[in-house]
Short mmCIF file of C-alpha atoms in Angstrom, two decimals:
data_model
loop_
_atom_site.label_atom_id
_atom_site.label_comp_id
_atom_site.label_asym_id
_atom_site.label_seq_id
_atom_site.Cartn_x
_atom_site.Cartn_y
_atom_site.Cartn_z
CA MET A 1 -5.78 1.36 -8.40
CA ARG A 2 -2.72 1.44 -10.50
CA ASP A 3 -3.68 4.66 -11.87
CA ARG A 4 -4.48 6.27 -8.50
CA ILE A 5 -1.09 5.45 -7.55
CA GLN A 6 0.71 6.91 -10.15
CA ASN A 7 -1.92 9.96 -10.29
CA VAL A 8 -0.85 10.47 -5.96
CA LEU A 9 2.76 9.91 -6.72
CA ARG A 10 3.40 11.99 -9.43
CA GLN A 11 1.44 14.56 -7.41
CA ILE A 12 4.45 13.79 -4.66
CA ALA A 13 7.04 13.84 -6.86
CA GLN A 14 5.83 18.21 -7.74
CA SER A 15 7.88 19.25 -4.59
CA PRO A 16 10.93 17.59 -2.88
CA GLN A 17 9.40 18.94 0.67
CA VAL A 18 6.60 16.44 -0.30
CA GLU A 19 8.43 14.43 -1.59
CA ALA A 20 11.38 13.71 1.38
CA ARG A 21 8.28 12.99 3.62
CA TRP A 22 7.30 10.36 1.03
CA LEU A 23 10.81 8.81 0.99
CA HIS A 24 10.80 9.36 4.80
CA THR A 25 7.34 7.19 4.59
CA VAL A 26 8.72 4.81 2.83
CA SER A 27 11.46 3.65 4.78
CA LEU A 28 9.00 3.80 7.80
CA MET A 29 7.24 1.03 6.18
CA GLU A 30 10.24 -0.76 5.11
CA PHE A 31 11.95 -0.59 8.56
CA ILE A 32 8.23 -2.05 10.10
CA GLY A 33 8.74 -5.61 8.00
CA ALA A 34 12.07 -6.05 8.95
CA ARG A 35 11.31 -5.77 12.69
CA LYS A 36 8.75 -7.84 11.92
CA ILE A 37 10.50 -10.45 10.59
CA SER A 38 13.63 -10.20 13.56
CA ARG A 39 10.66 -10.70 16.04
CA THR A 40 8.68 -13.35 14.27
CA VAL A 41 10.72 -15.74 12.03
CA ALA A 42 13.90 -14.61 12.50
CA ASP A 43 13.36 -14.33 16.58
CA ARG A 44 16.53 -17.39 17.09
CA HIS A 45 19.33 -17.21 14.47
CA PRO A 46 17.07 -18.03 11.21
CA SER A 47 17.92 -19.74 7.38
CA LEU A 48 20.18 -18.11 5.59
CA GLU A 49 17.11 -16.79 3.28
CA VAL A 50 15.20 -15.27 6.36
CA LEU A 51 18.54 -13.50 7.35
CA ASN A 52 19.41 -12.15 3.34
CA HIS A 53 15.25 -11.10 3.70
CA LEU A 54 15.92 -9.21 6.91
CA ALA A 55 19.12 -7.80 5.12
CA ASP A 56 17.86 -6.45 2.40
CA GLU A 57 14.36 -5.15 4.50
CA THR A 58 16.92 -2.98 6.70
CA ARG A 59 18.89 -1.95 3.57
CA HIS A 60 16.16 -0.65 2.42
CA ALA A 61 14.93 1.15 5.28
CA PHE A 62 18.03 3.12 5.61
CA ALA A 63 18.49 3.97 1.61
CA PHE A 64 14.98 5.52 1.95
CA LYS A 65 15.59 7.78 4.85
CA ARG A 66 18.71 8.34 3.58
CA LEU A 67 17.58 9.47 -0.03
CA SER A 68 14.93 11.85 2.51
CA VAL A 69 17.70 13.62 4.08
CA GLU A 70 19.05 13.89 0.37
CA VAL A 71 16.51 15.13 -1.14
CA ALA A 72 15.04 17.85 2.07
CA GLY A 73 18.68 18.56 1.79
CA THR A 74 18.44 17.99 5.39
CA GLU A 75 16.87 15.98 8.49
CA VAL A 76 13.57 14.49 7.74
CA GLN A 77 11.57 14.48 10.80
CA GLY A 78 7.65 14.45 9.18
CA TYR A 79 6.07 11.77 7.35
CA LEU A 80 2.73 11.56 4.63
CA CYS A 81 0.11 9.42 6.13
CA PRO A 82 2.41 8.02 9.17
CA GLU A 83 -0.64 6.35 11.12
CA GLY A 84 -2.18 4.80 7.71
CA ALA A 85 1.31 3.41 6.99
CA ALA A 86 1.40 1.80 10.07
CA ARG A 87 -2.49 0.80 10.28
CA TYR A 88 -1.91 -1.44 6.41
CA PHE A 89 0.58 -3.33 8.16
CA GLN A 90 -0.43 -4.05 11.21
CA ALA A 91 -4.00 -4.61 9.38
CA LEU A 92 -2.62 -6.45 7.05
CA ASP A 93 -0.58 -8.92 8.76
CA HIS A 94 -2.91 -9.39 11.47
CA ASP A 95 -5.90 -10.47 8.82
CA LEU A 96 -3.60 -12.73 6.53
CA ALA A 97 -2.32 -14.78 9.74
CA ALA A 98 -6.57 -15.10 11.16
CA TRP A 99 -7.01 -15.65 7.01
CA ALA A 100 -4.46 -18.27 7.09
CA THR A 101 -5.24 -19.77 10.36
CA SER A 102 -8.92 -19.99 9.40
CA TYR A 103 -7.15 -23.36 7.30
CA THR A 104 -4.60 -24.71 8.77
CA GLY A 105 -7.07 -24.51 12.37
CA ALA A 106 -3.43 -22.86 14.33
CA PRO A 107 -1.02 -20.23 13.64
CA ASP A 108 1.24 -21.86 11.40
CA MET A 109 4.50 -18.47 11.88
CA TYR A 110 6.31 -19.42 8.56
CA LEU A 111 3.01 -19.21 6.90
CA HIS A 112 2.07 -16.23 8.21
CA TYR A 113 5.47 -14.59 7.20
CA LEU A 114 5.50 -16.59 3.79
CA LEU A 115 1.89 -14.67 3.70
CA THR A 116 2.69 -11.10 4.10
CA THR A 117 5.96 -11.57 1.94
CA THR A 118 4.40 -12.24 -0.78
CA ALA A 119 1.68 -9.78 -0.27
CA ILE A 120 4.19 -6.58 0.06
CA GLU A 121 6.36 -7.45 -2.74
CA ARG A 122 3.37 -8.10 -5.21
CA ARG A 123 2.39 -4.53 -3.84
CA ALA A 124 6.19 -3.32 -4.04
CA MET A 125 6.68 -4.72 -7.81
CA VAL A 126 3.94 -2.39 -8.77
CA LEU A 127 4.34 1.32 -6.69
CA TYR A 128 8.42 1.22 -6.86
CA PRO A 129 8.57 1.00 -10.66
CA LEU A 130 5.50 3.79 -10.80
CA TYR A 131 7.67 5.34 -8.09
CA LYS A 132 10.59 4.91 -10.12
CA ALA A 133 8.82 6.59 -13.28
CA ALA A 134 6.81 9.44 -11.51
CA SER A 135 10.16 11.09 -9.42
CA ARG A 136 12.42 13.55 -11.08
CA HIS A 137 15.36 12.88 -8.75
CA ALA A 138 18.31 10.71 -10.23
CA GLY A 139 19.52 9.16 -7.33
CA VAL A 140 15.29 8.12 -5.85
CA ARG A 141 15.21 6.30 -9.56
CA GLU A 142 18.97 4.45 -9.16
CA GLU A 143 18.17 2.96 -5.73
CA LEU A 144 14.01 2.08 -6.74
CA GLY A 145 15.87 0.14 -9.48
CA ARG A 146 18.08 -1.58 -6.97
CA VAL A 147 15.67 -2.42 -4.58
CA VAL A 148 13.27 -3.67 -7.12
CA THR A 149 16.15 -5.92 -8.36
CA GLU A 150 16.98 -6.67 -4.87
CA GLU A 151 12.88 -8.20 -4.07
CA GLN A 152 12.81 -10.21 -7.01
CA SER A 153 15.69 -11.78 -6.09
CA HIS A 154 13.86 -13.60 -3.27
CA ARG A 155 10.44 -13.20 -4.36
CA ARG A 156 10.32 -16.07 -6.39
CA SER A 157 11.07 -18.59 -3.77
CA ILE A 158 9.28 -17.22 -1.19
CA GLU A 159 5.70 -16.65 -2.85
CA ASP A 160 6.55 -20.58 -4.41
CA ALA A 161 6.35 -21.58 -1.08
CA CYS A 162 3.62 -19.85 0.14
CA VAL A 163 1.46 -20.96 -2.29
CA ALA A 164 2.90 -24.74 -2.06
CA ARG A 165 1.91 -24.61 1.97
CA LEU A 166 -1.60 -22.83 0.60
CA ASN A 167 -2.83 -25.37 -1.30
CA ALA A 168 -1.94 -28.43 0.27
CA VAL A 169 -4.91 -26.76 3.07
CA GLY A 170 -7.01 -26.05 0.42
CA ALA A 171 -6.64 -21.96 0.65
CA SER A 172 -6.29 -19.63 -2.92
CA LEU A 173 -3.10 -16.82 -2.30
CA ASP A 174 -5.97 -14.83 -5.17
CA GLU A 175 -7.97 -14.95 -1.20
CA ALA A 176 -5.22 -13.25 0.35
CA LEU A 177 -4.26 -10.91 -2.37
CA ALA A 178 -7.73 -9.26 -2.44
CA GLN A 179 -7.55 -8.24 1.54
CA GLU A 180 -3.91 -6.86 0.84
CA GLU A 181 -6.00 -5.18 -2.59
CA ARG A 182 -8.81 -3.38 0.13
CA LEU A 183 -6.05 -2.53 2.77
CA PHE A 184 -4.04 -0.33 0.55
CA GLY A 185 -7.04 1.20 -1.06
CA ALA A 186 -7.83 2.49 1.99
CA PHE A 187 -4.34 3.65 2.65
CA ILE A 188 -3.70 4.98 -0.30
CA THR A 189 -7.35 7.10 -0.17
CA GLU A 190 -6.03 8.64 3.25
CA LEU A 191 -3.03 9.39 1.13
CA GLU A 192 -4.60 10.85 -1.45
CA THR A 193 -6.08 13.73 0.47
CA VAL A 194 -3.02 14.08 2.48
CA VAL A 195 -1.42 14.88 -0.64
CA ALA A 196 -3.78 17.11 -2.72
CA ARG A 197 -4.49 18.85 1.31
CA GLU A 198 -0.43 19.70 1.43
CA LEU A 199 0.12 20.98 -2.58
CA SER A 200 -3.32 23.08 -2.65
CA THR A 201 -1.76 25.59 0.35
CA VAL A 202 1.68 26.09 -1.29
CA GLU A 203 3.54 26.01 -4.62
CA PRO A 204 5.19 23.30 -5.99
CA ASP A 205 8.61 23.62 -4.99
CA ALA A 206 8.54 25.04 -2.03
CA LEU A 207 6.23 23.43 0.67
CA PRO A 208 8.08 24.16 4.21
CA PHE A 209 8.16 21.00 6.32
CA ALA A 210 6.86 22.90 9.15
CA SER A 211 3.82 21.31 7.94
CA THR A 212 4.27 17.77 8.99
CA GLN A 213 1.35 15.25 9.40
CA GLY A 214 2.11 13.28 12.35
CA SER A 215 5.66 14.20 14.80
CA ASP A 216 7.82 10.82 15.10
CA VAL A 217 6.50 10.08 19.36
CA GLN A 218 2.92 9.98 17.32
CA THR A 219 4.35 7.53 14.14
CA ALA A 220 6.10 5.69 17.64
CA ARG A 221 3.04 5.05 19.08
CA ALA A 222 1.22 4.08 15.73
CA VAL A 223 4.22 0.76 15.04
CA LYS A 224 4.24 -0.25 18.08
#
C-alpha cells in the first residue's frame, strides 16, 4: 500500500493543476472530519482535548484549501475523486462504529470518535510525509510539516484512550486498522485511475481546470 500511495502522489505532483485539485480534496477530507467531531462529541461545549482537536482539523481544512489556491493561482472549483474521498470517510465511520458496537452491545459515541480518529491519524502519518516528499511546492511541504506535528501532538493520547477502551471489551485495534486499510485501498484504486487518465491526456504542468471530476454540488451531496 505504501508504494502505491507514494507512486500516485508523485504523479499528482507532476502538475500544479492536478496538485491543486488534490489539495482541495485533502481540505474536503479534513473538513468532513471536523464536521463529524462538531456533530458528535462536540455537539455541546466539549472537553479541552476535543475542542483542541476540532480546532486543528478546522485549521487543516483551511490551510489545504488556501494552498490549493496558492498552487493554482486562482480559486479551485474541482476535486480529485471527491465522491471516493467522502465514501472512504463515511464508510470508515460507519463500519468502525458497527464493529465497536458488536463488542460493547450498545453505541458508545466517544469510543466511535476515538476509533475513527485513531484510524484516520494513523493514515495521515503515512500519507502526509509521503506527500511532503513528493510535492515540488515549498509552501505545501512546509504546511505538511506543521500538520504532521499537530497530528502527533494529540494522536498518542487519543490512541492510548482508544486501546484502553477496546481492551476493556476484549477488542483489538488491529481489527479496526485492517478495516481502514481495506477502505483506503479502495479509495487509492479510484485515485490511481483518475490521475492516470488526467495525466495521459495532457502534458505535465499544463492540466486545465476544465477537466474536473465532480462539481461542488456533487461533492456537497456526497458528504451529506
